[in-house]
Short mmCIF file of N, CA, C and O in Angstrom, two decimals:
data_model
loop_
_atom_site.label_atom_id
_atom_site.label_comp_id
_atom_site.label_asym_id
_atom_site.label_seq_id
_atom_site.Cartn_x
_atom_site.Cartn_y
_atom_site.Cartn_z
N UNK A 1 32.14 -0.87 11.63
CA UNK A 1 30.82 -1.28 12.10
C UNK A 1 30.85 -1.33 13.63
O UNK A 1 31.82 -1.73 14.27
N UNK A 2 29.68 -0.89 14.17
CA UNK A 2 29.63 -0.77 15.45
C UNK A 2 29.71 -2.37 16.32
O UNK A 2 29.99 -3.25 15.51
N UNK A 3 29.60 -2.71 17.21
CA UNK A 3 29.45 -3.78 18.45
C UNK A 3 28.82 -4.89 17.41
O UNK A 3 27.89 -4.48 16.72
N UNK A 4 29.16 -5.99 17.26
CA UNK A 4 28.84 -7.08 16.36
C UNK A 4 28.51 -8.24 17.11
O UNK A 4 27.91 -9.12 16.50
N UNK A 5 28.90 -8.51 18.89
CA UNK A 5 28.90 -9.36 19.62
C UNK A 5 27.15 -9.61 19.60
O UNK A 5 26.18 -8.87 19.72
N UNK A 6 27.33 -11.05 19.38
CA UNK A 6 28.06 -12.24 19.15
C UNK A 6 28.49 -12.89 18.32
O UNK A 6 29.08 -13.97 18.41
N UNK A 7 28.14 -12.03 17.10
CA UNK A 7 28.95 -12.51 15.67
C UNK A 7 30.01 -11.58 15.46
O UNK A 7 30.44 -10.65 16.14
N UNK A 8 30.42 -12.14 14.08
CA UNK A 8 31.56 -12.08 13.66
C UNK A 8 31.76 -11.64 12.04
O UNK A 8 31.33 -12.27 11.07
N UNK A 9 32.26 -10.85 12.02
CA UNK A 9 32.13 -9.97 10.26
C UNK A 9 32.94 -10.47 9.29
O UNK A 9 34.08 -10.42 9.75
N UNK A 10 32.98 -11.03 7.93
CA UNK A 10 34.25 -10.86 7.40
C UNK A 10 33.87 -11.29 6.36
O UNK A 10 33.06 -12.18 6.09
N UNK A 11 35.19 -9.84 5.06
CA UNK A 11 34.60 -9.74 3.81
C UNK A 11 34.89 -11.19 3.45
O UNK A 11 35.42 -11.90 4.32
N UNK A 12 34.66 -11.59 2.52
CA UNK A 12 34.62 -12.84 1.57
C UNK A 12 36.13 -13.07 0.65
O UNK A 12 36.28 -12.10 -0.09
N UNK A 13 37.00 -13.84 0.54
CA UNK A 13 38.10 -13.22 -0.44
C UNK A 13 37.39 -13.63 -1.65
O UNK A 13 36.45 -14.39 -1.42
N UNK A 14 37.59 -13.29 -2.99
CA UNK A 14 37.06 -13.61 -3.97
C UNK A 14 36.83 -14.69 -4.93
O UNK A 14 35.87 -14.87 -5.67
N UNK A 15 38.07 -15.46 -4.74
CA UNK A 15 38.16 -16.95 -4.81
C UNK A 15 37.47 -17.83 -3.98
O UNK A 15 37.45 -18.98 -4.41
N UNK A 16 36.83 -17.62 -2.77
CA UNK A 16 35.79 -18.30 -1.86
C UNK A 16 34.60 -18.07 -1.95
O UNK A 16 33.71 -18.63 -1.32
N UNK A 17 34.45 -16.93 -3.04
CA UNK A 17 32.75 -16.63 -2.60
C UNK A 17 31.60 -17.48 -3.54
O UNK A 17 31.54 -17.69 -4.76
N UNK A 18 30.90 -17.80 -2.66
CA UNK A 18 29.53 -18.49 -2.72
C UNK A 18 28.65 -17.86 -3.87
O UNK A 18 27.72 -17.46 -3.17
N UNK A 19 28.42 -17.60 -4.78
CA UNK A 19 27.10 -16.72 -5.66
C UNK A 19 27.67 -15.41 -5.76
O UNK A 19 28.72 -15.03 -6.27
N UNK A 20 26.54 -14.69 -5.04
CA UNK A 20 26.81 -13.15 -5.37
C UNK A 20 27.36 -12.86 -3.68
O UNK A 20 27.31 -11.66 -3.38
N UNK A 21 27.88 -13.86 -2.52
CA UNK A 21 28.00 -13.63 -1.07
C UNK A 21 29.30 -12.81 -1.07
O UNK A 21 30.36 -13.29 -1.45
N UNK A 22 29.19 -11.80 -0.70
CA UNK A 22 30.42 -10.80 -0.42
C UNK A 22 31.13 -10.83 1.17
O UNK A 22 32.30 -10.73 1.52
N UNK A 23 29.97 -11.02 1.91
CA UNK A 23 30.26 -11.27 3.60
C UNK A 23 30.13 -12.29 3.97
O UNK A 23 29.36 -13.11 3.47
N UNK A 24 30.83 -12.49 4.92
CA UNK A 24 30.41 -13.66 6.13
C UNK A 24 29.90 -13.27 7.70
O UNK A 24 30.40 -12.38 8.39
N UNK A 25 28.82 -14.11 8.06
CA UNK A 25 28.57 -13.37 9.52
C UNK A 25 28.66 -14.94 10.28
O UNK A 25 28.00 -15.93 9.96
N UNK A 26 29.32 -14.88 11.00
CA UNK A 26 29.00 -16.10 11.89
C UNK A 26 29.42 -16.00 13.44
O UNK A 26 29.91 -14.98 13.93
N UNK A 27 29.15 -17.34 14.21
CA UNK A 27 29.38 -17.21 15.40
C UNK A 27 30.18 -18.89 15.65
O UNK A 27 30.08 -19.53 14.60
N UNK A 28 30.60 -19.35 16.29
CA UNK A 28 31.45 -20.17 16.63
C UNK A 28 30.59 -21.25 17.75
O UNK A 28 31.35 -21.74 18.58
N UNK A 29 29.38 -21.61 17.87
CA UNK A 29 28.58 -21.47 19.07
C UNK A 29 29.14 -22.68 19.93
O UNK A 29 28.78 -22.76 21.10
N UNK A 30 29.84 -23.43 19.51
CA UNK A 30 30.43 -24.98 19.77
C UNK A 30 31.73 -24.46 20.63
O UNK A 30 32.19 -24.99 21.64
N UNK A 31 32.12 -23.50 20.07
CA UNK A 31 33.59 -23.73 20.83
C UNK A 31 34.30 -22.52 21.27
O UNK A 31 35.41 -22.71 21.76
N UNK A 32 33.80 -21.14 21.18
CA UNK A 32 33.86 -20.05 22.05
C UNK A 32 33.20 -19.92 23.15
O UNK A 32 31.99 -19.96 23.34
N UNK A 33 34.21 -19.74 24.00
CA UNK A 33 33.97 -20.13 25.32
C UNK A 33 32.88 -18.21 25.53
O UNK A 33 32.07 -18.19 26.46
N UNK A 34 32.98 -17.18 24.84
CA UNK A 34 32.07 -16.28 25.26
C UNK A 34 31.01 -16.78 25.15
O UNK A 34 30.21 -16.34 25.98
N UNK A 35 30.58 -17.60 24.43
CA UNK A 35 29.26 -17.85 24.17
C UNK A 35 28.25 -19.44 24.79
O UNK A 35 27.39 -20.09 24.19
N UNK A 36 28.74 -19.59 25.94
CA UNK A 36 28.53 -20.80 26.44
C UNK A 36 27.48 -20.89 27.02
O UNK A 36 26.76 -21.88 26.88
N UNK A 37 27.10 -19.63 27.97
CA UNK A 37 25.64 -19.28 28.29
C UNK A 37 24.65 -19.42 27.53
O UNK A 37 23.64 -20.06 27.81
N UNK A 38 24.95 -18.62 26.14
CA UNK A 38 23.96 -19.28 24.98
C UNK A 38 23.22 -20.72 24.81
O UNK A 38 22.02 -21.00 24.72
N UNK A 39 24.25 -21.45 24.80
CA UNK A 39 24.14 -22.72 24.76
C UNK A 39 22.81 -23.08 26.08
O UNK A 39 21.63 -23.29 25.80
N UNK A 40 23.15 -23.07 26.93
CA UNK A 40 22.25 -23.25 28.18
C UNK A 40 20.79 -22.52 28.11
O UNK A 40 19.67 -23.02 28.15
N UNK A 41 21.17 -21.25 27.99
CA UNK A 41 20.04 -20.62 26.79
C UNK A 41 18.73 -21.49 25.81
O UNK A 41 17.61 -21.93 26.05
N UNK A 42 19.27 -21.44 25.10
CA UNK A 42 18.69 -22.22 24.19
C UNK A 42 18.13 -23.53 24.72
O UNK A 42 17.09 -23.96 24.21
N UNK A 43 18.59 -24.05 25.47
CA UNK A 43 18.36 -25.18 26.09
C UNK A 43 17.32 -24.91 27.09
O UNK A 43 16.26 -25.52 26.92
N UNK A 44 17.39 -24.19 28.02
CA UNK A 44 16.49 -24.19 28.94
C UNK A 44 14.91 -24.32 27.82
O UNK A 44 13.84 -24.82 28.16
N UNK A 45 15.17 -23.84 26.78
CA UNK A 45 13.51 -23.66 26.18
C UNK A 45 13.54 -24.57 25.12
O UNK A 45 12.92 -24.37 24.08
N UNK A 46 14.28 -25.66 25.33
CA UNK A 46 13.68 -27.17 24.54
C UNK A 46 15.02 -26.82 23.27
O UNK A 46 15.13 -27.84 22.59
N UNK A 47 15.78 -25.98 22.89
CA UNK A 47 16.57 -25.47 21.22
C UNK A 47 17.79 -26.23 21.36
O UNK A 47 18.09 -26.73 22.45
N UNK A 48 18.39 -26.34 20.52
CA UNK A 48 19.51 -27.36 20.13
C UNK A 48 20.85 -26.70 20.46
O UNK A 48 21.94 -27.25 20.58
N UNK A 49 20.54 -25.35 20.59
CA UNK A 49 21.90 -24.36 20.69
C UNK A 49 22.82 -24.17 19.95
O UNK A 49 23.69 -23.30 20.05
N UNK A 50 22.64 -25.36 18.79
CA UNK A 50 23.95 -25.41 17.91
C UNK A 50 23.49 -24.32 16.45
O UNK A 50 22.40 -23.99 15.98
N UNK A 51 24.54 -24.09 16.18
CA UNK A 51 24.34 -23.18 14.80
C UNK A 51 23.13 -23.16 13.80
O UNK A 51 22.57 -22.16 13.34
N UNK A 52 22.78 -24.75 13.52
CA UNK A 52 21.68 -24.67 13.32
C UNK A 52 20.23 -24.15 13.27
O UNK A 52 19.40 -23.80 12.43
N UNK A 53 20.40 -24.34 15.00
CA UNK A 53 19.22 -23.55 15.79
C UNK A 53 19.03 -22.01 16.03
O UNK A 53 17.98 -21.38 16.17
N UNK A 54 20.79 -21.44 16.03
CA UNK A 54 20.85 -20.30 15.88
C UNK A 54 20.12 -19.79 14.48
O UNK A 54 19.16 -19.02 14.46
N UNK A 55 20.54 -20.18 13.70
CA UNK A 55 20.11 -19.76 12.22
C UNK A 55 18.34 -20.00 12.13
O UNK A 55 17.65 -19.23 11.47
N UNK A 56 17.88 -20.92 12.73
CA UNK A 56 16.53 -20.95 12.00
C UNK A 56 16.02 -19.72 12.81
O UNK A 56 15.29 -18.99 12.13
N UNK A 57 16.27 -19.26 14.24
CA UNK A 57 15.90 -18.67 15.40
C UNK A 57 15.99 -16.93 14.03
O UNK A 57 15.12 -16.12 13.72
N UNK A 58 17.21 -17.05 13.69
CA UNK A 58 17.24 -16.04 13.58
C UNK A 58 16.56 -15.17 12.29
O UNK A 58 16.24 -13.99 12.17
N UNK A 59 16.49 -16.46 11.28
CA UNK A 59 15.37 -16.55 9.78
C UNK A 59 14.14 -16.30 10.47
O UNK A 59 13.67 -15.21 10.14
N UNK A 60 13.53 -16.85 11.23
CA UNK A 60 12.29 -16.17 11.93
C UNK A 60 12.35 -14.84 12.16
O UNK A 60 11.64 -14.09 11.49
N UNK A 61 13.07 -14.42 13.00
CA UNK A 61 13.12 -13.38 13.12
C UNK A 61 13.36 -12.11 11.74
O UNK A 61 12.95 -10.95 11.79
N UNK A 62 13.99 -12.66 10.75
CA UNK A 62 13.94 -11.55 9.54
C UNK A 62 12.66 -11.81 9.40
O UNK A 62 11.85 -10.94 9.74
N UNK A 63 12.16 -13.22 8.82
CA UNK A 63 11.00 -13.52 8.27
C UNK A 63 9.61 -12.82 8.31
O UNK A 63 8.75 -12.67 7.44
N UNK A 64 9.70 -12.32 10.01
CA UNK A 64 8.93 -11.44 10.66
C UNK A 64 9.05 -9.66 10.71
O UNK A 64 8.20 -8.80 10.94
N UNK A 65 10.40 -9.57 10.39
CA UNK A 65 10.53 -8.55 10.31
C UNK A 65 11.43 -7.67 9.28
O UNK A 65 11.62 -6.48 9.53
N UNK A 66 11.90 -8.21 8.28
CA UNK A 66 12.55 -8.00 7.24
C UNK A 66 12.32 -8.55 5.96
O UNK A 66 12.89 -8.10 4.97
N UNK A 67 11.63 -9.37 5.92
CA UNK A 67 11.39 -10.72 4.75
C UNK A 67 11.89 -10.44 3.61
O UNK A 67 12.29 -11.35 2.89
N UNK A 68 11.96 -9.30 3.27
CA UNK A 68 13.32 -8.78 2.00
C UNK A 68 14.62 -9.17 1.83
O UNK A 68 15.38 -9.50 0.92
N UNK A 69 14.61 -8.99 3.20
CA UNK A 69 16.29 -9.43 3.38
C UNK A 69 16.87 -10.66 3.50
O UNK A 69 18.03 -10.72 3.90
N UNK A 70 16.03 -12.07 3.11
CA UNK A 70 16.31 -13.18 3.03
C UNK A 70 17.12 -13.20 1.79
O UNK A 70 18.15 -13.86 1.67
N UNK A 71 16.51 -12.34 0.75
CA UNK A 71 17.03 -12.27 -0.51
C UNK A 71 18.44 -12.08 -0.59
O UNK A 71 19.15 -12.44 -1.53
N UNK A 72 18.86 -11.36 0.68
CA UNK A 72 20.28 -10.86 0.08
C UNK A 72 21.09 -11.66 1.29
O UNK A 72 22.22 -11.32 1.64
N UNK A 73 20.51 -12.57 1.79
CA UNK A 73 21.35 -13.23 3.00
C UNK A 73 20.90 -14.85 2.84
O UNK A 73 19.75 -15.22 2.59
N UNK A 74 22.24 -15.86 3.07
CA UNK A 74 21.64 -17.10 2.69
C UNK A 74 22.17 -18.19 3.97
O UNK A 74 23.39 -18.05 3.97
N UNK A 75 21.93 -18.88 4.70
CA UNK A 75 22.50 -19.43 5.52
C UNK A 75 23.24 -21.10 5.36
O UNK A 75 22.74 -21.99 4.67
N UNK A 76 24.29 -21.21 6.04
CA UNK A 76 25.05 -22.66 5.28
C UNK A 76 25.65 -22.79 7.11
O UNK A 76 26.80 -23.05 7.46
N UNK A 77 24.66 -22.54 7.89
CA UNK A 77 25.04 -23.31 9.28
C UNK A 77 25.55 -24.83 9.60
O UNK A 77 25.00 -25.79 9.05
N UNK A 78 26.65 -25.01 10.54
CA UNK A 78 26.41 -26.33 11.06
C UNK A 78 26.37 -26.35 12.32
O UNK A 78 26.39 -25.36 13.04
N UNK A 79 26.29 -27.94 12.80
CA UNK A 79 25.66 -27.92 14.21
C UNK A 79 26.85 -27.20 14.93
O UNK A 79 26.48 -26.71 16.00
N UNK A 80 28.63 -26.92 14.55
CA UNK A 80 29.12 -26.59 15.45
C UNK A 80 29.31 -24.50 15.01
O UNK A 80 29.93 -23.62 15.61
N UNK A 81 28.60 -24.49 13.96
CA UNK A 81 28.68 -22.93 13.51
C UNK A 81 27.70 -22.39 13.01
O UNK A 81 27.00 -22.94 12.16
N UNK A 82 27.51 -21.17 13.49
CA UNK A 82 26.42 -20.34 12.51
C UNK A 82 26.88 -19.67 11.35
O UNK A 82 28.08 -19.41 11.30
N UNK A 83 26.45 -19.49 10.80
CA UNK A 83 27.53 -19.27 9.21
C UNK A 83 25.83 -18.86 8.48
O UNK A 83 24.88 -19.56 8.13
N UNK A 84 26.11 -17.20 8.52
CA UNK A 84 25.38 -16.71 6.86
C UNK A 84 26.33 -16.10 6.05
O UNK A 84 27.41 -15.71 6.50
N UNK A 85 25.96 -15.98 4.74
CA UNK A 85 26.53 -15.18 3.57
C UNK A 85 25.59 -14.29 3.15
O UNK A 85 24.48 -14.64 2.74
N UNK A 86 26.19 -12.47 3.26
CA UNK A 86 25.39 -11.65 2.62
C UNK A 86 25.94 -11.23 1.28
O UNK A 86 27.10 -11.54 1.00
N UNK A 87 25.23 -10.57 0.47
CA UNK A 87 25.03 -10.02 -0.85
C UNK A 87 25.81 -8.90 -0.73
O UNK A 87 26.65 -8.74 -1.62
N UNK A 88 25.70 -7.63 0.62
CA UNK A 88 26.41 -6.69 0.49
C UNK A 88 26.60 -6.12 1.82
O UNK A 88 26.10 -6.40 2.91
N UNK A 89 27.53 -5.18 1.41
CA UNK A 89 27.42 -4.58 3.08
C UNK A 89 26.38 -3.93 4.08
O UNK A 89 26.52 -3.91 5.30
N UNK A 90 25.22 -3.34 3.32
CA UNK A 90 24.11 -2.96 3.44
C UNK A 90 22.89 -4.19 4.10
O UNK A 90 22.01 -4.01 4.95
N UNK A 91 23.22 -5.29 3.41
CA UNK A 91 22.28 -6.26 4.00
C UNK A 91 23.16 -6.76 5.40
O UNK A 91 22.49 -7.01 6.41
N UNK A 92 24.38 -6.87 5.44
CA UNK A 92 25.18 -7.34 7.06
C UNK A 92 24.56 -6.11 7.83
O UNK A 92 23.83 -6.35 8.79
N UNK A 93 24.84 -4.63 7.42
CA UNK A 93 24.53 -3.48 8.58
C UNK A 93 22.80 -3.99 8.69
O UNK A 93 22.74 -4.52 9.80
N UNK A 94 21.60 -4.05 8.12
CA UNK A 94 20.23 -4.01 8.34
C UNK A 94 20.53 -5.82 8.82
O UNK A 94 19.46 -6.38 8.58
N UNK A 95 21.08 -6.40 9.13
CA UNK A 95 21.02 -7.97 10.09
C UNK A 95 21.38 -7.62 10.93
O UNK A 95 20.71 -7.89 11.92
N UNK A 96 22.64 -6.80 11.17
CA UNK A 96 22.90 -6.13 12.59
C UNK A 96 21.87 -5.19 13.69
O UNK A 96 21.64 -5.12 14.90
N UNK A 97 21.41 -4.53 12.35
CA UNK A 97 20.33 -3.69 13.80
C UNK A 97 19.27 -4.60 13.78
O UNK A 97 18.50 -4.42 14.73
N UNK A 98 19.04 -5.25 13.25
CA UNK A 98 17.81 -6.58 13.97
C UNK A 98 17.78 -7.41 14.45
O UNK A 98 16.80 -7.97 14.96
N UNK A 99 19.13 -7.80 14.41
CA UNK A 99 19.73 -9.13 15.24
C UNK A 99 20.45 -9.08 16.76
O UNK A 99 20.28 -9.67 17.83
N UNK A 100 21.39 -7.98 16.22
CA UNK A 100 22.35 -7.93 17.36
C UNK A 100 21.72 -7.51 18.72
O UNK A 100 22.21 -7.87 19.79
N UNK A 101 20.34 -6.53 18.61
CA UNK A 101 20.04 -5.97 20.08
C UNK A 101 19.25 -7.41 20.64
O UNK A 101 19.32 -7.48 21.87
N UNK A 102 18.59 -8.45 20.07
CA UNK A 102 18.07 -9.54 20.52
C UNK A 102 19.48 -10.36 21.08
O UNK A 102 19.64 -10.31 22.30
N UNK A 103 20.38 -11.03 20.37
CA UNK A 103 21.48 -11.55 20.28
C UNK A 103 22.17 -11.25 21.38
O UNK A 103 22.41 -12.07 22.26
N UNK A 104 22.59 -9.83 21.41
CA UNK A 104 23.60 -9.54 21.97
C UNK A 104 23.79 -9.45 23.50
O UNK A 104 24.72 -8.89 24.08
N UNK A 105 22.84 -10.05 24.01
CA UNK A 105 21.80 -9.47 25.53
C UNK A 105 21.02 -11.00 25.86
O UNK A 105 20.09 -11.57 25.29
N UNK A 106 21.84 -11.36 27.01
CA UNK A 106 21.06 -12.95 27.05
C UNK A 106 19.75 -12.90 28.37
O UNK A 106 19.27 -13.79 29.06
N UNK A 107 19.51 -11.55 28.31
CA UNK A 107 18.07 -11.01 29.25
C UNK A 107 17.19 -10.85 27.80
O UNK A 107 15.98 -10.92 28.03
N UNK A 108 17.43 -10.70 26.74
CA UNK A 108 16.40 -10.43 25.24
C UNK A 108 16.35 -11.26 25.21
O UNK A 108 15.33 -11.90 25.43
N UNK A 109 17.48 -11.73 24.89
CA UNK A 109 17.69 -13.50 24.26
C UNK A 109 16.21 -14.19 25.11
O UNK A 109 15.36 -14.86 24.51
N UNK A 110 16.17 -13.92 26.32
CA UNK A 110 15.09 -14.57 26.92
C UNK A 110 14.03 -14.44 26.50
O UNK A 110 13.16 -15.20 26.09
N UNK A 111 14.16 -13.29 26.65
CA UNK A 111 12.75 -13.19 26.44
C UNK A 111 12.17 -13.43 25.20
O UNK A 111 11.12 -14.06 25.02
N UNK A 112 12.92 -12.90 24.31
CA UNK A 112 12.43 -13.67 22.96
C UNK A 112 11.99 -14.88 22.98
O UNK A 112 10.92 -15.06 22.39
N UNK A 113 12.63 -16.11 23.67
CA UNK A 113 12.47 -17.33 23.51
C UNK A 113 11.30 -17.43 24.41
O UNK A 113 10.45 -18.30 24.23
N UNK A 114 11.21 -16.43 25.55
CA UNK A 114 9.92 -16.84 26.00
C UNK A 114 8.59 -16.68 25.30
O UNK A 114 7.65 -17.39 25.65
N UNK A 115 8.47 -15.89 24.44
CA UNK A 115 7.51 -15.51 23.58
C UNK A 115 7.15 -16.48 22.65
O UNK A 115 5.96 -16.49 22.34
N UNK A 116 8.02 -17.44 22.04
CA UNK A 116 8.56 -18.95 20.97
C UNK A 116 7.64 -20.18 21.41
O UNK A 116 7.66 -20.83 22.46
N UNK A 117 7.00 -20.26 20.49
CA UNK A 117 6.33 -21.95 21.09
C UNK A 117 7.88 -22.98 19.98
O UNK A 117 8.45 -23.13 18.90
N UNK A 118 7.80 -23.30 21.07
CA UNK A 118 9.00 -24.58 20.51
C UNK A 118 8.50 -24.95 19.25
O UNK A 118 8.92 -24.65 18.13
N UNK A 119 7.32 -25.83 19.68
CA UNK A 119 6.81 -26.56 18.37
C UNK A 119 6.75 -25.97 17.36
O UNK A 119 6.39 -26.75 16.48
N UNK A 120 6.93 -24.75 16.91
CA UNK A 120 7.40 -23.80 15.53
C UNK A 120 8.68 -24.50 14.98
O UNK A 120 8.94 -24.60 13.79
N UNK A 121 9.36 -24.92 15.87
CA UNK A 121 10.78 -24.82 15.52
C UNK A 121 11.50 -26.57 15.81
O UNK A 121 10.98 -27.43 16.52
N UNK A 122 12.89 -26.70 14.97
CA UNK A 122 13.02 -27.92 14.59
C UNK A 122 14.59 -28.46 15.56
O UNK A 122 15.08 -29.48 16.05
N UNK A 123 14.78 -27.42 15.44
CA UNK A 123 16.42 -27.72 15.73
C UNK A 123 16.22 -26.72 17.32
O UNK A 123 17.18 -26.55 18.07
#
């Protein structure tokens, strides 16, 4: 799989998996130091920065533009991780091309959030 930054890929072993979750996608947002800007990020526009916030940020974003793909992706974030589980490899590659070019770019990242009325959002 191509450029994944700022997440992180990995199959499921089979004794760990959740339902039908074959993948894991997450990000570390608490304690990788690549991702610290994020944090400030998020912050400048009222967001919690923590995994949490990542995840609802980013359910909006399917919600709006994938809404199928909730089906095959389920999220179990905490405040110090973002943590989804997909269904297959097909649903991680279609989260990647919708996620990662927002994500991966903390000039998108902006702007996205500039577009965001806070009050939509919880975390």
């Amino acid at each position: 799989m191509e450029n994944t930054f700022p997440f992180k890929i990995y199959s499921i072993p089979e004794h760990l998996r959740v339902e039908d979750a074959l993948f894991g996608i997450t990000a570390n947002v608490e304690s990788d130091p690549a991702l610290e800007g994020y944090f400030y990020l998020f912050e400048k526009y009222g967001f919690g920065g923590g995994g949490l916030s990542w995840e609802e940020h980013i359910t909006t974003i399917l919600e709006e533009e994938a809404p199928a793909l909730l089906d095959q992706i389920q999220g179990f974030s905490t405040p110090a991780t973002l943590l989804f589980y997909a269904d297959s490899e097909e649903a991680v590659r279609q989260f990647m091309q919708l996620i990662v070019p927002i994500f991966a770019d903390l000039g998108k990242l902006n702007k996205y959030f500039s577009q965001t009325d806070s009050s939509d959002f919880f975390e």
